[in-house]
């Protein structure tokens, strides 16, 4: 089955700097890659997603890039703010037989220090 | 607020007991997914229902079962509970199922003593 690896496990950045989280996936059939932000005591919240027919997507300070050949995708957060502190999860999904089942990475704890 | 509701928020029970977790999907969503989040296993997919029918199964134990009702709400039943079942249980919903965006509920925190 699909396996998603996520790095780093923790990331500490100064406010205003950029943060980058990287994920790799194993199954080339995967075609949907969402990113979720989880704050303490809350459920994961979708922040951005990308499909395999797109190489890059941006939404304000957040961007995601996808390299299908290398089977990796990355989340970029620019001009980080203290409210960006949370755990971020990448995930991958394929449509062939799994009906949208998401395989999650292990998560990255992001700490933004003022 | 994602529009997905889960009850109860917290549940404390003893080993060997049985509990039922409830999920109401977003209005219009036909698919419901259940995930388990534990410290050592991360977010693990358990099971998916689409319009009342089971569609996909993940690493769900035989002691666990789920169903989706005609009004599309879903229940996850956990029986013969063990200490290791203590975790956060999340429900997510999507419109259909094929790589659709999934929206997560706030979760149910289960503590088995």
PDB file of C-alpha atoms in Angstrom:
ATOM      1  CA  UNK A   1       0.000   0.000   0.000  1.00  0.00           C
ATOM      2  CA  UNK A   2       0.865   3.669  -0.027  1.00  0.00           C
ATOM      3  CA  UNK A   3       3.525   4.910   2.366  1.00  0.00           C
ATOM      4  CA  UNK A   4       4.076   8.601   3.084  1.00  0.00           C
ATOM      5  CA  UNK A   5       7.197   9.899   4.790  1.00  0.00           C
ATOM      6  CA  UNK A   6       7.351  13.416   6.195  1.00  0.00           C
ATOM      7  CA  UNK A   7      10.334  15.517   7.273  1.00  0.00           C
ATOM      8  CA  UNK A   8      11.300  17.156   9.510  1.00  0.00           C
ATOM      9  CA  UNK A   9       9.411  15.954  12.570  1.00  0.00           C
ATOM     10  CA  UNK A  10       9.931  19.314  14.285  1.00  0.00           C
ATOM     11  CA  UNK A  11      10.678  22.732  12.833  1.00  0.00           C
ATOM     12  CA  UNK A  12      11.463  25.874  14.746  1.00  0.00           C
ATOM     13  CA  UNK A  13      11.467  29.153  12.827  1.00  0.00           C
ATOM     14  CA  UNK A  14      11.699  32.833  13.669  1.00  0.00           C
ATOM     15  CA  UNK A  15       8.645  34.917  12.954  1.00  0.00           C
ATOM     16  CA  UNK A  16       8.861  36.276   9.433  1.00  0.00           C
ATOM     17  CA  UNK A  17      11.060  33.462   8.137  1.00  0.00           C
ATOM     18  CA  UNK A  18       9.931  30.698   5.784  1.00  0.00           C
ATOM     19  CA  UNK A  19       9.124  27.116   6.711  1.00  0.00           C
ATOM     20  CA  UNK A  20       9.385  24.138   4.385  1.00  0.00           C
ATOM     21  CA  UNK A  21       8.033  20.654   5.040  1.00  0.00           C
ATOM     22  CA  UNK A  22       8.751  17.786   2.669  1.00  0.00           C
ATOM     23  CA  UNK A  23       6.907  14.545   2.001  1.00  0.00           C
ATOM     24  CA  UNK A  24       7.602  11.561  -0.196  1.00  0.00           C
ATOM     25  CA  UNK A  25       5.124   8.936  -1.302  1.00  0.00           C
ATOM     26  CA  UNK A  26       5.630   5.441  -2.601  1.00  0.00           C
ATOM     27  CA  UNK A  27       2.742   4.723  -4.966  1.00  0.00           C
ATOM     28  CA  UNK A  28       2.951   6.442  -8.327  1.00  0.00           C
ATOM     29  CA  UNK A  29      -0.827   5.981  -8.696  1.00  0.00           C
ATOM     30  CA  UNK A  30      -1.458   8.554  -5.957  1.00  0.00           C
ATOM     31  CA  UNK A  31      -3.035  11.627  -7.472  1.00  0.00           C
ATOM     32  CA  UNK A  32      -4.299  13.816  -4.639  1.00  0.00           C
ATOM     33  CA  UNK A  33      -2.100  15.450  -1.998  1.00  0.00           C
ATOM     34  CA  UNK A  34      -3.698  17.533   0.764  1.00  0.00           C
ATOM     35  CA  UNK A  35      -2.018  19.308   3.647  1.00  0.00           C
ATOM     36  CA  UNK A  36      -3.678  19.618   7.024  1.00  0.00           C
ATOM     37  CA  UNK A  37      -2.967  21.841  10.008  1.00  0.00           C
ATOM     38  CA  UNK A  38      -3.849  20.556  13.440  1.00  0.00           C
ATOM     39  CA  UNK A  39      -3.923  22.827  16.450  1.00  0.00           C
ATOM     40  CA  UNK A  40      -3.918  21.464  19.964  1.00  0.00           C
ATOM     41  CA  UNK A  41      -7.234  19.874  20.871  1.00  0.00           C
ATOM     42  CA  UNK A  42      -8.717  20.299  17.407  1.00  0.00           C
ATOM     43  CA  UNK A  43      -9.287  18.210  14.321  1.00  0.00           C
ATOM     44  CA  UNK A  44      -7.075  18.485  11.233  1.00  0.00           C
ATOM     45  CA  UNK A  45      -7.979  21.440   9.061  1.00  0.00           C
ATOM     46  CA  UNK A  46      -7.321  21.405   5.325  1.00  0.00           C
ATOM     47  CA  UNK A  47      -5.057  24.294   4.375  1.00  0.00           C
ATOM     48  CA  UNK A  48      -4.172  23.495   0.770  1.00  0.00           C
ATOM     49  CA  UNK A  49      -4.239  20.577  -1.628  1.00  0.00           C
ATOM     50  CA  UNK A  50      -2.831  19.699  -5.022  1.00  0.00           C
ATOM     51  CA  UNK A  51      -3.723  17.173  -7.673  1.00  0.00           C
ATOM     52  CA  UNK A  52      -1.276  15.276  -9.814  1.00  0.00           C
ATOM     53  CA  UNK A  53      -2.014  17.271 -12.960  1.00  0.00           C
ATOM     54  CA  UNK A  54      -0.678  20.444 -11.305  1.00  0.00           C
ATOM     55  CA  UNK A  55       2.912  21.179 -10.330  1.00  0.00           C
ATOM     56  CA  UNK A  56       2.392  24.076  -7.968  1.00  0.00           C
ATOM     57  CA  UNK A  57      -0.410  25.817  -6.135  1.00  0.00           C
ATOM     58  CA  UNK A  58      -0.377  28.932  -4.014  1.00  0.00           C
ATOM     59  CA  UNK A  59      -2.778  30.474  -1.556  1.00  0.00           C
ATOM     60  CA  UNK A  60      -1.540  33.707   0.035  1.00  0.00           C
ATOM     61  CA  UNK A  61       1.415  32.729   2.267  1.00  0.00           C
ATOM     62  CA  UNK A  62       1.078  29.011   1.627  1.00  0.00           C
ATOM     63  CA  UNK A  63       2.280  27.101  -1.424  1.00  0.00           C
ATOM     64  CA  UNK A  64       2.589  23.455  -2.325  1.00  0.00           C
ATOM     65  CA  UNK A  65       4.817  21.946  -5.004  1.00  0.00           C
ATOM     66  CA  UNK A  66       4.591  18.471  -6.480  1.00  0.00           C
ATOM     67  CA  UNK A  67       7.279  16.509  -8.291  1.00  0.00           C
ATOM     68  CA  UNK A  68       5.613  13.400  -9.705  1.00  0.00           C
ATOM     69  CA  UNK A  69       8.821  11.992 -11.119  1.00  0.00           C
ATOM     70  CA  UNK A  70      10.563  12.078  -7.771  1.00  0.00           C
ATOM     71  CA  UNK A  71       7.319  11.311  -5.908  1.00  0.00           C
ATOM     72  CA  UNK A  72       7.649  14.114  -3.455  1.00  0.00           C
ATOM     73  CA  UNK A  73       5.685  17.197  -2.521  1.00  0.00           C
ATOM     74  CA  UNK A  74       6.422  20.112  -0.245  1.00  0.00           C
ATOM     75  CA  UNK A  75       4.614  22.742   1.782  1.00  0.00           C
ATOM     76  CA  UNK A  76       6.060  26.244   1.884  1.00  0.00           C
ATOM     77  CA  UNK A  77       4.914  28.827   4.397  1.00  0.00           C
ATOM     78  CA  UNK A  78       6.315  32.323   3.911  1.00  0.00           C
ATOM     79  CA  UNK A  79       6.387  35.224   6.383  1.00  0.00           C
ATOM     80  CA  UNK A  80       5.545  32.891   9.261  1.00  0.00           C
ATOM     81  CA  UNK A  81       3.461  34.191  12.139  1.00  0.00           C
ATOM     82  CA  UNK A  82       2.981  32.839  15.681  1.00  0.00           C
ATOM     83  CA  UNK A  83      -0.476  31.566  14.694  1.00  0.00           C
ATOM     84  CA  UNK A  84       1.198  29.245  12.180  1.00  0.00           C
ATOM     85  CA  UNK A  85       2.459  27.193  15.137  1.00  0.00           C
ATOM     86  CA  UNK A  86       0.754  23.795  14.891  1.00  0.00           C
ATOM     87  CA  UNK A  87       1.276  20.250  13.660  1.00  0.00           C
ATOM     88  CA  UNK A  88       1.169  19.918   9.896  1.00  0.00           C
ATOM     89  CA  UNK A  89       0.324  16.675   8.129  1.00  0.00           C
ATOM     90  CA  UNK A  90       0.785  15.768   4.503  1.00  0.00           C
ATOM     91  CA  UNK A  91      -1.301  13.016   2.962  1.00  0.00           C
ATOM     92  CA  UNK A  92      -1.661  11.124  -0.275  1.00  0.00           C
ATOM     93  CA  UNK A  93      -4.603   9.434  -1.885  1.00  0.00           C
ATOM     94  CA  UNK A  94      -5.279   7.444  -5.010  1.00  0.00           C
ATOM     95  CA  UNK A  95      -8.538   6.869  -6.744  1.00  0.00           C
ATOM     96  CA  UNK A  96      -8.041   3.429  -8.249  1.00  0.00           C
ATOM     97  CA  UNK A  97      -9.490   1.315  -5.488  1.00  0.00           C
ATOM     98  CA  UNK A  98      -9.349   3.194  -2.250  1.00  0.00           C
ATOM     99  CA  UNK A  99     -12.197   5.625  -2.699  1.00  0.00           C
ATOM    100  CA  UNK A 100     -10.359   8.556  -1.210  1.00  0.00           C
ATOM    101  CA  UNK A 101      -8.588   6.860   1.689  1.00  0.00           C
ATOM    102  CA  UNK A 102      -5.876   9.229   2.899  1.00  0.00           C
ATOM    103  CA  UNK A 103      -2.463   7.940   3.909  1.00  0.00           C
ATOM    104  CA  UNK A 104      -0.931  10.466   6.279  1.00  0.00           C
ATOM    105  CA  UNK A 105       2.641  11.374   7.026  1.00  0.00           C
ATOM    106  CA  UNK A 106       3.774  11.350  10.652  1.00  0.00           C
ATOM    107  CA  UNK A 107       3.395  15.100  11.069  1.00  0.00           C
ATOM    108  CA  UNK A 108       5.669  18.102  11.596  1.00  0.00           C
ATOM    109  CA  UNK A 109       5.489  20.182  14.756  1.00  0.00           C
ATOM    110  CA  UNK A 110       6.082  23.786  13.671  1.00  0.00           C
ATOM    111  CA  UNK A 111       6.986  26.353  16.308  1.00  0.00           C
ATOM    112  CA  UNK A 112       7.162  30.002  15.287  1.00  0.00           C
ATOM    113  CA  UNK A 113       8.995  32.125  17.820  1.00  0.00           C
ATOM    114  CA  UNK A 114       8.382  35.895  17.964  1.00  0.00           C
TER     115      UNK A 114
ATOM    116  CA  UNK B   1     -15.832  25.043  11.911  1.00  0.00           C
ATOM    117  CA  UNK B   2     -15.732  22.270   9.288  1.00  0.00           C
ATOM    118  CA  UNK B   3     -19.427  21.423   9.547  1.00  0.00           C
ATOM    119  CA  UNK B   4     -18.672  17.879  10.718  1.00  0.00           C
ATOM    120  CA  UNK B   5     -19.923  17.151  14.217  1.00  0.00           C
ATOM    121  CA  UNK B   6     -18.827  14.412  16.566  1.00  0.00           C
ATOM    122  CA  UNK B   7     -20.155  13.291  19.916  1.00  0.00           C
ATOM    123  CA  UNK B   8     -19.124  12.850  22.609  1.00  0.00           C
ATOM    124  CA  UNK B   9     -16.055  15.080  22.883  1.00  0.00           C
ATOM    125  CA  UNK B  10     -14.545  13.006  25.654  1.00  0.00           C
ATOM    126  CA  UNK B  11     -15.154   9.470  26.795  1.00  0.00           C
ATOM    127  CA  UNK B  12     -13.631   7.683  29.759  1.00  0.00           C
ATOM    128  CA  UNK B  13     -14.341   4.008  30.180  1.00  0.00           C
ATOM    129  CA  UNK B  14     -12.854   0.796  31.513  1.00  0.00           C
ATOM    130  CA  UNK B  15     -11.169  -2.108  29.784  1.00  0.00           C
ATOM    131  CA  UNK B  16     -13.591  -4.647  28.397  1.00  0.00           C
ATOM    132  CA  UNK B  17     -16.353  -2.116  27.868  1.00  0.00           C
ATOM    133  CA  UNK B  18     -18.084  -1.060  24.657  1.00  0.00           C
ATOM    134  CA  UNK B  19     -18.584   2.487  23.407  1.00  0.00           C
ATOM    135  CA  UNK B  20     -20.251   4.160  20.446  1.00  0.00           C
ATOM    136  CA  UNK B  21     -18.909   7.264  18.767  1.00  0.00           C
ATOM    137  CA  UNK B  22     -21.196   9.331  16.601  1.00  0.00           C
ATOM    138  CA  UNK B  23     -20.502  11.488  13.567  1.00  0.00           C
ATOM    139  CA  UNK B  24     -22.701  13.760  11.472  1.00  0.00           C
ATOM    140  CA  UNK B  25     -21.185  14.720   8.124  1.00  0.00           C
ATOM    141  CA  UNK B  26     -21.384  18.109   6.466  1.00  0.00           C
ATOM    142  CA  UNK B  27     -24.679  18.813   4.786  1.00  0.00           C
ATOM    143  CA  UNK B  28     -24.638  17.223   1.337  1.00  0.00           C
ATOM    144  CA  UNK B  29     -21.650  14.952   1.951  1.00  0.00           C
ATOM    145  CA  UNK B  30     -22.241  11.284   1.222  1.00  0.00           C
ATOM    146  CA  UNK B  31     -18.921   9.822   2.350  1.00  0.00           C
ATOM    147  CA  UNK B  32     -17.829   9.364   5.927  1.00  0.00           C
ATOM    148  CA  UNK B  33     -14.372   8.277   6.998  1.00  0.00           C
ATOM    149  CA  UNK B  34     -13.114   7.246  10.418  1.00  0.00           C
ATOM    150  CA  UNK B  35      -9.520   7.795  11.532  1.00  0.00           C
ATOM    151  CA  UNK B  36      -7.665   6.949  14.716  1.00  0.00           C
ATOM    152  CA  UNK B  37      -4.927   9.219  16.008  1.00  0.00           C
ATOM    153  CA  UNK B  38      -2.547   7.908  18.627  1.00  0.00           C
ATOM    154  CA  UNK B  39       0.843   9.193  19.711  1.00  0.00           C
ATOM    155  CA  UNK B  40       2.774   6.237  18.343  1.00  0.00           C
ATOM    156  CA  UNK B  41       0.742   5.500  15.206  1.00  0.00           C
ATOM    157  CA  UNK B  42      -0.200   8.943  13.942  1.00  0.00           C
ATOM    158  CA  UNK B  43      -3.379   9.340  11.889  1.00  0.00           C
ATOM    159  CA  UNK B  44      -4.572   5.937  10.709  1.00  0.00           C
ATOM    160  CA  UNK B  45      -7.477   5.315   8.361  1.00  0.00           C
ATOM    161  CA  UNK B  46     -10.021   2.893   9.788  1.00  0.00           C
ATOM    162  CA  UNK B  47     -13.009   2.651   7.482  1.00  0.00           C
ATOM    163  CA  UNK B  48     -15.055   4.544   4.896  1.00  0.00           C
ATOM    164  CA  UNK B  49     -18.751   4.542   4.110  1.00  0.00           C
ATOM    165  CA  UNK B  50     -20.424   6.002   1.069  1.00  0.00           C
ATOM    166  CA  UNK B  51     -24.177   6.541   1.064  1.00  0.00           C
ATOM    167  CA  UNK B  52     -24.727   3.770   3.580  1.00  0.00           C
ATOM    168  CA  UNK B  53     -22.353   1.218   2.114  1.00  0.00           C
ATOM    169  CA  UNK B  54     -18.886   0.255   3.283  1.00  0.00           C
ATOM    170  CA  UNK B  55     -16.356   1.268   0.626  1.00  0.00           C
ATOM    171  CA  UNK B  56     -12.897   0.883   2.057  1.00  0.00           C
ATOM    172  CA  UNK B  57     -11.279  -0.661   5.080  1.00  0.00           C
ATOM    173  CA  UNK B  58      -7.983   0.196   6.665  1.00  0.00           C
ATOM    174  CA  UNK B  59      -6.320  -1.133   9.778  1.00  0.00           C
ATOM    175  CA  UNK B  60      -9.558  -1.575  11.668  1.00  0.00           C
ATOM    176  CA  UNK B  61      -9.591  -4.180  14.407  1.00  0.00           C
ATOM    177  CA  UNK B  62     -12.253  -6.888  14.405  1.00  0.00           C
ATOM    178  CA  UNK B  63     -13.447  -5.509  17.763  1.00  0.00           C
ATOM    179  CA  UNK B  64     -14.361  -2.299  15.959  1.00  0.00           C
ATOM    180  CA  UNK B  65     -17.298  -1.866  13.627  1.00  0.00           C
ATOM    181  CA  UNK B  66     -19.068   1.009  11.963  1.00  0.00           C
ATOM    182  CA  UNK B  67     -22.185   1.806  10.028  1.00  0.00           C
ATOM    183  CA  UNK B  68     -23.738   4.686   8.157  1.00  0.00           C
ATOM    184  CA  UNK B  69     -27.446   5.281   8.554  1.00  0.00           C
ATOM    185  CA  UNK B  70     -30.023   6.469   5.978  1.00  0.00           C
ATOM    186  CA  UNK B  71     -29.724  10.027   7.293  1.00  0.00           C
ATOM    187  CA  UNK B  72     -25.959   9.670   6.562  1.00  0.00           C
ATOM    188  CA  UNK B  73     -24.754   9.974  10.122  1.00  0.00           C
ATOM    189  CA  UNK B  74     -22.275   7.311  11.132  1.00  0.00           C
ATOM    190  CA  UNK B  75     -21.413   5.440  14.281  1.00  0.00           C
ATOM    191  CA  UNK B  76     -18.165   3.742  15.217  1.00  0.00           C
ATOM    192  CA  UNK B  77     -18.556   0.942  17.748  1.00  0.00           C
ATOM    193  CA  UNK B  78     -15.554  -0.103  19.807  1.00  0.00           C
ATOM    194  CA  UNK B  79     -15.922  -3.227  21.935  1.00  0.00           C
ATOM    195  CA  UNK B  80     -13.823  -5.262  24.381  1.00  0.00           C
ATOM    196  CA  UNK B  81     -11.798  -2.125  24.887  1.00  0.00           C
ATOM    197  CA  UNK B  82      -8.129  -2.342  25.743  1.00  0.00           C
ATOM    198  CA  UNK B  83      -5.771   0.246  27.165  1.00  0.00           C
ATOM    199  CA  UNK B  84      -4.178   0.604  23.742  1.00  0.00           C
ATOM    200  CA  UNK B  85      -7.453   1.782  22.239  1.00  0.00           C
ATOM    201  CA  UNK B  86      -7.042   5.091  24.026  1.00  0.00           C
ATOM    202  CA  UNK B  87      -6.726   7.647  21.244  1.00  0.00           C
ATOM    203  CA  UNK B  88      -8.411  10.447  19.376  1.00  0.00           C
ATOM    204  CA  UNK B  89     -11.014   9.252  16.910  1.00  0.00           C
ATOM    205  CA  UNK B  90     -11.812  11.542  14.018  1.00  0.00           C
ATOM    206  CA  UNK B  91     -14.588  11.459  11.536  1.00  0.00           C
ATOM    207  CA  UNK B  92     -14.212  13.168   8.171  1.00  0.00           C
ATOM    208  CA  UNK B  93     -16.673  13.658   5.356  1.00  0.00           C
ATOM    209  CA  UNK B  94     -16.531  14.424   1.660  1.00  0.00           C
ATOM    210  CA  UNK B  95     -19.031  14.907  -1.122  1.00  0.00           C
ATOM    211  CA  UNK B  96     -18.387  11.612  -2.892  1.00  0.00           C
ATOM    212  CA  UNK B  97     -15.176   9.740  -2.278  1.00  0.00           C
ATOM    213  CA  UNK B  98     -12.792   9.727  -5.188  1.00  0.00           C
ATOM    214  CA  UNK B  99     -10.013  12.031  -4.007  1.00  0.00           C
ATOM    215  CA  UNK B 100     -12.511  14.528  -2.787  1.00  0.00           C
ATOM    216  CA  UNK B 101     -11.514  17.001  -0.128  1.00  0.00           C
ATOM    217  CA  UNK B 102     -12.115  15.550   3.312  1.00  0.00           C
ATOM    218  CA  UNK B 103     -13.287  17.760   6.157  1.00  0.00           C
ATOM    219  CA  UNK B 104     -12.523  16.611   9.671  1.00  0.00           C
ATOM    220  CA  UNK B 105     -14.629  16.865  12.778  1.00  0.00           C
ATOM    221  CA  UNK B 106     -13.283  17.935  16.181  1.00  0.00           C
ATOM    222  CA  UNK B 107     -12.749  14.345  17.294  1.00  0.00           C
ATOM    223  CA  UNK B 108     -13.657  12.178  20.263  1.00  0.00           C
ATOM    224  CA  UNK B 109     -10.963  11.632  22.859  1.00  0.00           C
ATOM    225  CA  UNK B 110     -11.256   8.114  24.272  1.00  0.00           C
ATOM    226  CA  UNK B 111      -9.494   7.125  27.442  1.00  0.00           C
ATOM    227  CA  UNK B 112      -9.600   3.487  28.481  1.00  0.00           C
ATOM    228  CA  UNK B 113      -8.594   2.882  32.086  1.00  0.00           C
TER     229      UNK B 113
END
